[in-house]
PDB file of C-alpha atoms and ligand atoms in Angstrom:
ATOM      1  CA  MET M 155      17.815 -29.890  35.271  1.00 58.00           C
ATOM      2  CA  PRO M 156      14.521 -28.861  36.893  1.00 87.00           C
ATOM      3  CA  GLU M 157      11.279 -30.016  35.293  1.00 94.00           C
ATOM      4  CA  LEU M 158       8.802 -27.190  35.684  1.00 97.00           C
ATOM      5  CA  ALA M 159       5.215 -26.177  35.081  1.00 98.00           C
ATOM      6  CA  TYR M 160       3.490 -22.902  34.318  1.00 98.00           C
ATOM      7  CA  VAL M 161      -0.270 -22.385  34.710  1.00 98.00           C
ATOM      8  CA  ASN M 162      -1.640 -18.920  33.890  1.00 97.00           C
ATOM      9  CA  GLY M 163       1.307 -17.047  35.355  1.00 96.00           C
ATOM     10  CA  THR M 164       2.043 -19.417  38.254  1.00 97.00           C
ATOM     11  CA  TRP M 165       5.315 -21.357  38.249  1.00 97.00           C
ATOM     12  CA  SER M 166       5.637 -24.635  40.136  1.00 97.00           C
ATOM     13  CA  THR M 167       6.901 -28.174  40.013  1.00 97.00           C
ATOM     14  CA  ILE M 168       4.949 -30.369  37.616  1.00 97.00           C
ATOM     15  CA  GLU M 169       3.436 -32.329  40.539  1.00 97.00           C
ATOM     16  CA  ALA M 170       2.149 -29.167  42.222  1.00 97.00           C
ATOM     17  CA  ALA M 171       0.570 -27.635  39.089  1.00 98.00           C
ATOM     18  CA  CYS M 172      -3.205 -27.838  38.816  1.00 97.00           C
ATOM     19  CA  VAL M 173      -6.190 -26.617  36.822  1.00 98.00           C
ATOM     20  CA  SER M 174      -9.878 -26.545  37.719  1.00 98.00           C
ATOM     21  CA  ILE M 175     -12.051 -29.564  36.968  1.00 98.00           C
ATOM     22  CA  ASP M 176     -14.336 -27.044  35.248  1.00 98.00           C
ATOM     23  CA  ASP M 177     -11.641 -26.247  32.736  1.00 98.00           C
ATOM     24  CA  ARG M 178     -13.026 -26.810  29.242  1.00 98.00           C
ATOM     25  CA  GLY M 179      -9.805 -28.550  28.330  1.00 98.00           C
ATOM     26  CA  PHE M 180     -10.566 -31.207  30.938  1.00 98.00           C
ATOM     27  CA  GLN M 181     -14.335 -31.323  30.295  1.00 98.00           C
ATOM     28  CA  PHE M 182     -14.372 -31.242  26.498  1.00 98.00           C
ATOM     29  CA  GLY M 183     -10.839 -31.321  25.131  1.00 98.00           C
ATOM     30  CA  ASP M 184     -11.639 -27.739  24.100  1.00 98.00           C
ATOM     31  CA  GLY M 185      -8.066 -26.658  23.562  1.00 98.00           C
ATOM     32  CA  VAL M 186      -5.029 -26.795  21.327  1.00 98.00           C
ATOM     33  CA  TYR M 187      -1.395 -27.620  21.970  1.00 98.00           C
ATOM     34  CA  GLU M 188       2.167 -27.725  20.707  1.00 98.00           C
ATOM     35  CA  VAL M 189       5.199 -29.826  21.540  1.00 98.00           C
ATOM     36  CA  ILE M 190       8.504 -28.058  20.994  1.00 98.00           C
ATOM     37  CA  ARG M 191      11.868 -29.690  21.514  1.00 98.00           C
ATOM     38  CA  SER M 192      15.322 -28.263  21.985  1.00 98.00           C
ATOM     39  CA  TYR M 193      18.646 -29.349  20.596  1.00 97.00           C
ATOM     40  CA  ASP M 194      21.787 -28.376  22.461  1.00 97.00           C
ATOM     41  CA  GLY M 195      20.084 -25.730  24.570  1.00 97.00           C
ATOM     42  CA  ARG M 196      18.174 -24.061  21.720  1.00 98.00           C
ATOM     43  CA  LEU M 197      14.429 -24.339  21.099  1.00 98.00           C
ATOM     44  CA  TRP M 198      13.960 -25.829  17.635  1.00 98.00           C
ATOM     45  CA  ALA M 199      11.569 -24.242  15.133  1.00 98.00           C
ATOM     46  CA  LEU M 200       9.879 -22.148  17.819  1.00 98.00           C
ATOM     47  CA  ASP M 201       8.388 -19.633  15.391  1.00 98.00           C
ATOM     48  CA  ARG M 202       6.980 -22.380  13.175  1.00 98.00           C
ATOM     49  CA  HIS M 203       5.306 -23.931  16.213  1.00 98.00           C
ATOM     50  CA  LEU M 204       3.894 -20.543  17.199  1.00 98.00           C
ATOM     51  CA  ARG M 205       2.490 -20.009  13.706  1.00 98.00           C
ATOM     52  CA  ARG M 206       0.795 -23.402  13.857  1.00 98.00           C
ATOM     53  CA  LEU M 207      -0.536 -22.613  17.338  1.00 98.00           C
ATOM     54  CA  GLU M 208      -2.011 -19.403  15.953  1.00 98.00           C
ATOM     55  CA  HIS M 209      -3.615 -21.376  13.116  1.00 98.00           C
ATOM     56  CA  SER M 210      -5.156 -23.829  15.605  1.00 98.00           C
ATOM     57  CA  MET M 211      -6.431 -21.065  17.887  1.00 98.00           C
ATOM     58  CA  ARG M 212      -7.916 -19.102  15.004  1.00 98.00           C
ATOM     59  CA  ALA M 213      -9.615 -22.223  13.674  1.00 98.00           C
ATOM     60  CA  ILE M 214     -11.482 -22.757  16.944  1.00 98.00           C
ATOM     61  CA  ALA M 215     -11.978 -19.021  17.663  1.00 97.00           C
ATOM     62  CA  LEU M 216      -9.869 -19.267  20.824  1.00 97.00           C
ATOM     63  CA  THR M 217      -8.826 -15.748  21.791  1.00 96.00           C
ATOM     64  CA  GLY M 218      -7.128 -14.097  24.742  1.00 94.00           C
ATOM     65  CA  ALA M 219      -3.705 -15.780  24.547  1.00 93.00           C
ATOM     66  CA  PRO M 220      -1.875 -14.001  21.718  1.00 93.00           C
ATOM     67  CA  THR M 221       1.285 -15.788  20.641  1.00 95.00           C
ATOM     68  CA  ALA M 222       3.217 -12.531  21.072  1.00 95.00           C
ATOM     69  CA  GLU M 223       2.527 -12.888  24.812  1.00 95.00           C
ATOM     70  CA  VAL M 224       2.941 -16.653  24.950  1.00 97.00           C
ATOM     71  CA  LYS M 225       6.331 -16.676  23.210  1.00 98.00           C
ATOM     72  CA  PRO M 226       8.301 -14.880  25.976  1.00 98.00           C
ATOM     73  CA  ARG M 227       6.715 -17.196  28.557  1.00 97.00           C
ATOM     74  CA  ILE M 228       7.899 -20.243  26.582  1.00 98.00           C
ATOM     75  CA  ILE M 229      11.404 -18.829  26.427  1.00 98.00           C
ATOM     76  CA  GLU M 230      11.357 -18.034  30.140  1.00 97.00           C
ATOM     77  CA  LEU M 231      10.134 -21.550  30.987  1.00 97.00           C
ATOM     78  CA  PHE M 232      12.841 -23.081  28.853  1.00 97.00           C
ATOM     79  CA  GLU M 233      15.527 -20.899  30.417  1.00 97.00           C
ATOM     80  CA  ARG M 234      14.340 -21.717  33.940  1.00 96.00           C
ATOM     81  CA  GLY M 235      14.398 -25.417  33.072  1.00 95.00           C
ATOM     82  CA  GLN M 236      18.033 -25.259  31.919  1.00 94.00           C
ATOM     83  CA  MET M 237      17.611 -28.201  29.575  1.00 94.00           C
ATOM     84  CA  ARG M 238      19.960 -28.848  26.697  1.00 96.00           C
ATOM     85  CA  GLU M 239      17.762 -31.609  25.253  1.00 97.00           C
ATOM     86  CA  GLY M 240      14.308 -30.701  26.502  1.00 97.00           C
ATOM     87  CA  VAL M 241      10.656 -30.719  25.510  1.00 98.00           C
ATOM     88  CA  VAL M 242       8.258 -27.857  26.076  1.00 98.00           C
ATOM     89  CA  TYR M 243       4.606 -28.882  26.109  1.00 98.00           C
ATOM     90  CA  LEU M 244       2.170 -25.999  25.680  1.00 98.00           C
ATOM     91  CA  GLN M 245      -1.589 -26.189  25.919  1.00 98.00           C
ATOM     92  CA  VAL M 246      -4.141 -23.398  25.573  1.00 98.00           C
ATOM     93  CA  THR M 247      -7.718 -24.234  26.519  1.00 98.00           C
ATOM     94  CA  ARG M 248     -10.890 -22.171  26.465  1.00 98.00           C
ATOM     95  CA  GLY M 249     -10.638 -21.875  30.230  1.00 98.00           C
ATOM     96  CA  VAL M 250     -12.909 -22.416  33.222  1.00 98.00           C
ATOM     97  CA  ALA M 251     -16.690 -22.187  32.812  1.00 97.00           C
ATOM     98  CA  PRO M 252     -19.828 -24.048  33.945  1.00 97.00           C
ATOM     99  CA  ARG M 253     -20.107 -27.189  31.841  1.00 97.00           C
ATOM    100  CA  ARG M 254     -22.117 -26.239  28.790  1.00 97.00           C
ATOM    101  CA  HIS M 255     -21.223 -27.160  25.235  1.00 98.00           C
ATOM    102  CA  ALA M 256     -21.546 -23.638  23.844  1.00 98.00           C
ATOM    103  CA  TYR M 257     -18.921 -21.224  25.083  1.00 97.00           C
ATOM    104  CA  ASN M 258     -18.874 -17.552  25.968  1.00 93.00           C
ATOM    105  CA  ALA M 259     -16.646 -15.789  23.487  1.00 91.00           C
ATOM    106  CA  GLY M 260     -13.933 -13.743  25.133  1.00 87.00           C
ATOM    107  CA  GLY M 261     -13.509 -15.915  28.251  1.00 91.00           C
ATOM    108  CA  GLN M 262     -10.118 -16.205  29.934  1.00 96.00           C
ATOM    109  CA  PRO M 263      -8.135 -19.072  28.383  1.00 98.00           C
ATOM    110  CA  THR M 264      -5.944 -21.399  30.418  1.00 98.00           C
ATOM    111  CA  VAL M 265      -2.297 -21.520  29.377  1.00 98.00           C
ATOM    112  CA  VAL M 266      -0.429 -24.560  30.667  1.00 98.00           C
ATOM    113  CA  MET M 267       3.203 -25.290  29.931  1.00 98.00           C
ATOM    114  CA  THR M 268       5.736 -27.825  31.116  1.00 98.00           C
ATOM    115  CA  VAL M 269       9.403 -28.353  30.387  1.00 98.00           C
ATOM    116  CA  ARG M 270      10.886 -31.828  30.740  1.00 97.00           C
ATOM    117  CA  ALA M 271      13.908 -33.759  29.598  1.00 96.00           C
ATOM    118  CA  GLN M 272      13.616 -35.171  26.085  1.00 94.00           C
ATOM    119  CA  HIS M 273      13.310 -38.944  25.914  1.00 91.00           C
ATOM    120  CA  ALA M 274      14.787 -39.525  22.508  1.00 86.00           C
ATOM    121  CA  VAL M 275      13.789 -42.422  20.276  1.00 93.00           C
ATOM    122  CA  ASP M 276      16.134 -45.394  20.800  1.00 95.00           C
ATOM    123  CA  ILE M 277      18.966 -44.683  18.366  1.00 95.00           C
ATOM    124  CA  GLN M 278      18.966 -48.341  17.270  1.00 97.00           C
ATOM    125  CA  LEU M 279      15.559 -47.850  15.698  1.00 98.00           C
ATOM    126  CA  TYR M 280      16.933 -45.367  13.163  1.00 98.00           C
ATOM    127  CA  ALA M 281      19.243 -48.096  11.895  1.00 97.00           C
ATOM    128  CA  SER M 282      16.836 -51.028  12.096  1.00 97.00           C
ATOM    129  CA  GLY M 283      13.624 -49.255  11.119  1.00 98.00           C
ATOM    130  CA  VAL M 284      10.298 -49.911  12.836  1.00 98.00           C
ATOM    131  CA  PRO M 285       7.106 -51.869  12.238  1.00 98.00           C
ATOM    132  CA  ALA M 286       3.854 -50.021  11.552  1.00 98.00           C
ATOM    133  CA  ILE M 287       0.248 -51.056  11.096  1.00 99.00           C
ATOM    134  CA  THR M 288      -2.593 -49.499   9.151  1.00 98.00           C
ATOM    135  CA  VAL M 289      -5.823 -48.506  10.878  1.00 98.00           C
ATOM    136  CA  PRO M 290      -9.092 -47.042   9.592  1.00 98.00           C
ATOM    137  CA  GLU M 291      -9.210 -43.252   9.679  1.00 98.00           C
ATOM    138  CA  ILE M 292     -11.888 -42.594  12.290  1.00 98.00           C
ATOM    139  CA  ARG M 293     -10.972 -39.060  13.312  1.00 98.00           C
ATOM    140  CA  TRP M 294     -12.804 -35.828  12.529  1.00 98.00           C
ATOM    141  CA  SER M 295     -12.270 -33.832   9.353  1.00 97.00           C
ATOM    142  CA  ARG M 296     -10.169 -30.975  10.810  1.00 98.00           C
ATOM    143  CA  ARG M 297      -6.893 -32.723  11.492  1.00 98.00           C
ATOM    144  CA  ASP M 298      -5.011 -29.523  10.687  1.00 98.00           C
ATOM    145  CA  ILE M 299      -6.121 -28.256  14.117  1.00 98.00           C
ATOM    146  CA  LYS M 300      -3.724 -29.490  16.779  1.00 98.00           C
ATOM    147  CA  SER M 301      -6.528 -30.257  19.213  1.00 98.00           C
ATOM    148  CA  THR M 302      -5.918 -31.720  22.661  1.00 98.00           C
ATOM    149  CA  ASN M 303      -8.820 -34.026  21.845  1.00 97.00           C
ATOM    150  CA  LEU M 304      -6.773 -36.986  20.669  1.00 98.00           C
ATOM    151  CA  LEU M 305      -9.080 -39.967  21.182  1.00 98.00           C
ATOM    152  CA  GLY M 306      -8.738 -41.278  17.643  1.00 98.00           C
ATOM    153  CA  ASN M 307      -4.965 -40.932  17.773  1.00 98.00           C
ATOM    154  CA  ILE M 308      -4.762 -42.599  21.186  1.00 98.00           C
ATOM    155  CA  LEU M 309      -6.872 -45.604  20.188  1.00 98.00           C
ATOM    156  CA  ALA M 310      -4.786 -46.056  17.046  1.00 98.00           C
ATOM    157  CA  LYS M 311      -1.444 -45.804  18.870  1.00 98.00           C
ATOM    158  CA  GLN M 312      -2.664 -48.274  21.473  1.00 98.00           C
ATOM    159  CA  ARG M 313      -3.468 -50.770  18.715  1.00 98.00           C
ATOM    160  CA  ALA M 314       0.008 -50.263  17.303  1.00 98.00           C
ATOM    161  CA  VAL M 315       1.689 -50.784  20.656  1.00 98.00           C
ATOM    162  CA  GLU M 316      -0.434 -53.845  21.440  1.00 98.00           C
ATOM    163  CA  SER M 317       0.576 -55.389  18.130  1.00 98.00           C
ATOM    164  CA  GLY M 318       4.250 -54.658  18.695  1.00 98.00           C
ATOM    165  CA  ALA M 319       4.384 -51.798  16.181  1.00 98.00           C
ATOM    166  CA  TYR M 320       5.813 -48.310  16.588  1.00 98.00           C
ATOM    167  CA  GLU M 321       3.108 -46.437  14.741  1.00 98.00           C
ATOM    168  CA  ALA M 322      -0.424 -46.744  13.364  1.00 99.00           C
ATOM    169  CA  ILE M 323      -0.988 -45.167   9.947  1.00 99.00           C
ATOM    170  CA  PHE M 324      -4.498 -43.948   9.193  1.00 99.00           C
ATOM    171  CA  VAL M 325      -6.180 -44.959   5.926  1.00 98.00           C
ATOM    172  CA  GLU M 326      -9.430 -43.360   4.790  1.00 98.00           C
ATOM    173  CA  ALA M 327     -12.387 -45.467   3.611  1.00 98.00           C
ATOM    174  CA  ASP M 328     -11.420 -44.828  -0.031  1.00 98.00           C
ATOM    175  CA  GLY M 329      -7.914 -46.181   0.580  1.00 98.00           C
ATOM    176  CA  ARG M 330      -6.094 -42.862   0.854  1.00 98.00           C
ATOM    177  CA  VAL M 331      -3.401 -42.500   3.491  1.00 98.00           C
ATOM    178  CA  THR M 332      -3.494 -39.503   5.812  1.00 98.00           C
ATOM    179  CA  GLU M 333      -0.814 -39.653   8.544  1.00 98.00           C
ATOM    180  CA  GLY M 334       0.380 -41.589  11.557  1.00 98.00           C
ATOM    181  CA  SER M 335      -1.169 -41.273  15.016  1.00 98.00           C
ATOM    182  CA  SER M 336       1.599 -38.828  15.976  1.00 98.00           C
ATOM    183  CA  THR M 337       3.660 -38.546  12.797  1.00 98.00           C
ATOM    184  CA  ASN M 338       3.442 -37.624   9.127  1.00 99.00           C
ATOM    185  CA  VAL M 339       3.999 -40.295   6.484  1.00 99.00           C
ATOM    186  CA  PHE M 340       6.272 -40.190   3.422  1.00 98.00           C
ATOM    187  CA  ILE M 341       6.852 -42.776   0.748  1.00 98.00           C
ATOM    188  CA  VAL M 342       9.677 -42.922  -1.774  1.00 98.00           C
ATOM    189  CA  ARG M 343       9.017 -44.028  -5.345  1.00 97.00           C
ATOM    190  CA  LYS M 344      11.724 -44.032  -7.990  1.00 96.00           C
ATOM    191  CA  GLY M 345      13.774 -41.503  -6.056  1.00 96.00           C
ATOM    192  CA  CYS M 346      10.841 -39.102  -5.522  1.00 98.00           C
ATOM    193  CA  LEU M 347       9.184 -38.271  -2.230  1.00 98.00           C
ATOM    194  CA  LEU M 348       5.448 -38.467  -1.910  1.00 98.00           C
ATOM    195  CA  THR M 349       3.463 -37.182   1.059  1.00 98.00           C
ATOM    196  CA  ARG M 350      -0.115 -36.081   1.667  1.00 98.00           C
ATOM    197  CA  GLU M 351      -0.771 -32.453   0.767  1.00 98.00           C
ATOM    198  CA  LYS M 352      -1.433 -29.992   3.583  1.00 98.00           C
ATOM    199  CA  GLY M 353      -5.062 -29.192   4.303  1.00 98.00           C
ATOM    200  CA  PRO M 354      -7.767 -30.475   6.646  1.00 98.00           C
ATOM    201  CA  HIS M 355      -6.786 -34.145   6.179  1.00 98.00           C
ATOM    202  CA  ILE M 356      -3.510 -33.968   8.103  1.00 98.00           C
ATOM    203  CA  LEU M 357      -1.628 -32.023  10.697  1.00 98.00           C
ATOM    204  CA  ALA M 358       0.881 -29.752   8.977  1.00 98.00           C
ATOM    205  CA  GLY M 359       3.880 -31.298  10.722  1.00 98.00           C
ATOM    206  CA  ILE M 360       6.821 -28.985  11.331  1.00 98.00           C
ATOM    207  CA  THR M 361       9.230 -31.836  10.611  1.00 98.00           C
ATOM    208  CA  ARG M 362       7.241 -32.742   7.496  1.00 98.00           C
ATOM    209  CA  ASP M 363       7.703 -29.225   6.142  1.00 98.00           C
ATOM    210  CA  LEU M 364      11.395 -29.178   7.020  1.00 98.00           C
ATOM    211  CA  ILE M 365      11.922 -32.498   5.237  1.00 98.00           C
ATOM    212  CA  VAL M 366      10.041 -31.314   2.156  1.00 98.00           C
ATOM    213  CA  GLU M 367      12.183 -28.153   2.091  1.00 98.00           C
ATOM    214  CA  THR M 368      15.424 -30.074   2.703  1.00 98.00           C
ATOM    215  CA  ALA M 369      14.630 -32.577  -0.053  1.00 98.00           C
ATOM    216  CA  LEU M 370      13.872 -29.803  -2.557  1.00 98.00           C
ATOM    217  CA  GLU M 371      17.131 -28.045  -1.646  1.00 96.00           C
ATOM    218  CA  GLN M 372      18.947 -31.269  -2.475  1.00 95.00           C
ATOM    219  CA  GLY M 373      17.268 -31.589  -5.861  1.00 97.00           C
ATOM    220  CA  ILE M 374      14.976 -34.431  -4.779  1.00 97.00           C
ATOM    221  CA  SER M 375      11.515 -34.055  -6.250  1.00 97.00           C
ATOM    222  CA  VAL M 376       8.574 -33.985  -3.886  1.00 98.00           C
ATOM    223  CA  GLU M 377       4.944 -34.566  -4.711  1.00 98.00           C
ATOM    224  CA  GLU M 378       2.358 -33.487  -2.180  1.00 98.00           C
ATOM    225  CA  ARG M 379      -0.842 -35.341  -3.023  1.00 98.00           C
ATOM    226  CA  PRO M 380      -3.062 -38.132  -1.748  1.00 98.00           C
ATOM    227  CA  PHE M 381      -1.636 -41.637  -2.164  1.00 98.00           C
ATOM    228  CA  THR M 382      -3.258 -44.982  -1.551  1.00 98.00           C
ATOM    229  CA  VAL M 383      -2.477 -47.750   0.876  1.00 98.00           C
ATOM    230  CA  GLU M 384      -1.508 -49.900  -2.146  1.00 98.00           C
ATOM    231  CA  GLU M 385       1.047 -47.277  -3.219  1.00 98.00           C
ATOM    232  CA  MET M 386       2.354 -47.277   0.333  1.00 98.00           C
ATOM    233  CA  ARG M 387       2.692 -51.070   0.440  1.00 98.00           C
ATOM    234  CA  ALA M 388       4.534 -51.049  -2.892  1.00 97.00           C
ATOM    235  CA  ALA M 389       6.819 -48.125  -1.972  1.00 98.00           C
ATOM    236  CA  ASP M 390      10.607 -48.291  -2.320  1.00 98.00           C
ATOM    237  CA  GLU M 391      10.855 -46.670   1.106  1.00 98.00           C
ATOM    238  CA  LEU M 392       8.430 -45.590   3.794  1.00 98.00           C
ATOM    239  CA  PHE M 393       9.232 -43.249   6.642  1.00 98.00           C
ATOM    240  CA  LEU M 394       7.649 -41.192   9.422  1.00 98.00           C
ATOM    241  CA  THR M 395       8.443 -37.660  10.548  1.00 98.00           C
ATOM    242  CA  GLY M 396       7.740 -35.846  13.789  1.00 98.00           C
ATOM    243  CA  THR M 397       9.292 -33.598  16.397  1.00 98.00           C
ATOM    244  CA  GLY M 398      10.392 -36.480  18.614  1.00 97.00           C
ATOM    245  CA  THR M 399      10.581 -39.072  15.835  1.00 98.00           C
ATOM    246  CA  GLU M 400      12.675 -36.974  13.415  1.00 98.00           C
ATOM    247  CA  VAL M 401      12.961 -39.205  10.298  1.00 98.00           C
ATOM    248  CA  LEU M 402      12.295 -42.854  11.067  1.00 98.00           C
ATOM    249  CA  GLY M 403      12.183 -45.664   8.517  1.00 98.00           C
ATOM    250  CA  VAL M 404       9.275 -48.118   8.505  1.00 98.00           C
ATOM    251  CA  VAL M 405      10.368 -51.581   7.431  1.00 98.00           C
ATOM    252  CA  THR M 406       7.194 -53.604   7.878  1.00 98.00           C
ATOM    253  CA  LEU M 407       3.598 -52.604   7.358  1.00 98.00           C
ATOM    254  CA  ASP M 408       0.931 -54.929   8.745  1.00 98.00           C
ATOM    255  CA  GLN M 409       3.761 -57.461   9.134  1.00 97.00           C
ATOM    256  CA  GLN M 410       4.622 -57.342   5.409  1.00 97.00           C
ATOM    257  CA  ARG M 411       8.047 -56.078   4.462  1.00 97.00           C
ATOM    258  CA  ILE M 412       8.499 -52.802   2.668  1.00 97.00           C
ATOM    259  CA  GLN M 413      10.908 -53.760  -0.114  1.00 89.00           C
ATOM    260  CA  MET M 414      13.763 -55.694   1.530  1.00 92.00           C
ATOM    261  CA  GLY M 415      12.689 -54.811   5.056  1.00 95.00           C
ATOM    262  CA  ARG M 416      15.593 -52.407   5.513  1.00 97.00           C
ATOM    263  CA  VAL M 417      15.760 -48.671   6.061  1.00 98.00           C
ATOM    264  CA  GLY M 418      16.083 -47.040   2.645  1.00 97.00           C
ATOM    265  CA  ASP M 419      18.993 -44.913   1.406  1.00 97.00           C
ATOM    266  CA  LEU M 420      16.931 -41.789   0.911  1.00 98.00           C
ATOM    267  CA  THR M 421      15.448 -42.139   4.407  1.00 98.00           C
ATOM    268  CA  ARG M 422      18.957 -42.282   5.891  1.00 98.00           C
ATOM    269  CA  ALA M 423      20.161 -39.386   3.759  1.00 98.00           C
ATOM    270  CA  LEU M 424      17.226 -37.232   4.826  1.00 98.00           C
ATOM    271  CA  LEU M 425      17.816 -38.032   8.501  1.00 98.00           C
ATOM    272  CA  ASP M 426      21.463 -36.979   8.074  1.00 98.00           C
ATOM    273  CA  ALA M 427      20.429 -33.823   6.239  1.00 98.00           C
ATOM    274  CA  PHE M 428      17.932 -33.065   8.989  1.00 98.00           C
ATOM    275  CA  HIS M 429      20.636 -33.430  11.653  1.00 98.00           C
ATOM    276  CA  GLU M 430      22.907 -31.158   9.629  1.00 98.00           C
ATOM    277  CA  ARG M 431      20.123 -28.588   9.527  1.00 98.00           C
ATOM    278  CA  VAL M 432      19.779 -28.881  13.300  1.00 98.00           C
ATOM    279  CA  ARG M 433      23.555 -28.353  13.702  1.00 98.00           C
ATOM    280  CA  GLN M 434      23.277 -25.237  11.570  1.00 97.00           C
ATOM    281  CA  ALA M 435      20.253 -24.088  13.635  1.00 97.00           C
ATOM    282  CA  ARG M 436      18.463 -23.524  10.314  1.00 97.00           C
ATOM    283  CA  ASP M 437      14.820 -23.675  11.363  1.00 96.00           C
ATOM    284  CA  ASP M 438      13.363 -20.464   9.934  1.00 91.00           C
TER     285      ASP M 438
HETATM  286  N1  PMP Z 784       0.606 -35.743  12.822  1.00 68.12           N
HETATM  287  C1  PMP Z 784       0.108 -35.854  14.066  1.00 68.12           C
HETATM  288  C2  PMP Z 784      -1.284 -36.375  14.243  1.00 68.12           C
HETATM  289  C3  PMP Z 784       0.888 -35.499  15.182  1.00 68.12           C
HETATM  290  O1  PMP Z 784       0.388 -35.598  16.429  1.00 68.12           O
HETATM  291  C4  PMP Z 784       2.214 -35.048  14.978  1.00 68.12           C
HETATM  292  C5  PMP Z 784       3.070 -34.677  16.162  1.00 68.12           C
HETATM  293  N2  PMP Z 784       2.800 -33.372  16.592  1.00 68.12           N
HETATM  294  C6  PMP Z 784       2.702 -34.941  13.673  1.00 68.12           C
HETATM  295  C7  PMP Z 784       1.861 -35.301  12.609  1.00 68.12           C
HETATM  296  C8  PMP Z 784       4.087 -34.451  13.394  1.00 68.12           C
HETATM  297  O2  PMP Z 784       4.177 -33.064  13.582  1.00 68.12           O
HETATM  298  P1  PMP Z 784       5.513 -32.346  14.040  1.00 68.12           P
HETATM  299  O3  PMP Z 784       6.563 -32.671  12.995  1.00 68.12           O
HETATM  300  O4  PMP Z 784       5.173 -30.894  14.058  1.00 68.12           O
HETATM  301  O5  PMP Z 784       5.875 -32.879  15.376  1.00 68.12           O
END
């Protein structure tokens, strides 16, 4: 199971791969990325990830790496890696240039990809649920762009880890919840799902969308709107979604139990339904 890297057409081991220190990704975080996983030797939701990549690139006027050209490279990387349960990391930056804030439109972007084995979430955590903390939302106002510039997310996740929690959930100054540092957030109230609407406040998570669609298919009602930290604390269930995280119950928030401190029934049912969808390879 070789772990491999690709940098602008050059294939190598991950250790041997390199980019210039003048790359704007390194200097400024001037780039966007995607993380795509596979299940049983098949890349999951590849086209959805490519559509989101296109959205991110368009939003920052990053040209020169059309997804129609990137897609076959991703597939080739994945095939070379021969992973059944793998993760493709893909980053497109605005490329190498003398360090100046303003950029020259039409420069040559840097495309970096790696394929590695997937390190799945400890299966026990799906049964036990995880602790989370709340943190002030300090990030910029374009969280729909999957930017490599992740300082706010990193600082939040570090706080979570240092306090023994799995995730940090961002709360805006007016009390509205946005998302986790690397996940989307759902609450359950009276059998209905509630999650933040798509838009600049959150990343449009691929797993989020799949869970919304799966819930609707099963006749579960879904509201996509802002909700407050008080609504979250009082929720019947609280869970996180993400490519690596799948559907993971949160059982304590800031050390206070959510309901009985157990993973909720709807959370479990949605995780099962998600796995069924994966088995059916239904990711269009
Ligand atoms: N929000 C943020 C900030 C994230 O980094 C991620 C992980 N990419 C998500 C949500 C979940 O998105 P996805 O389901 O596409 O992995």
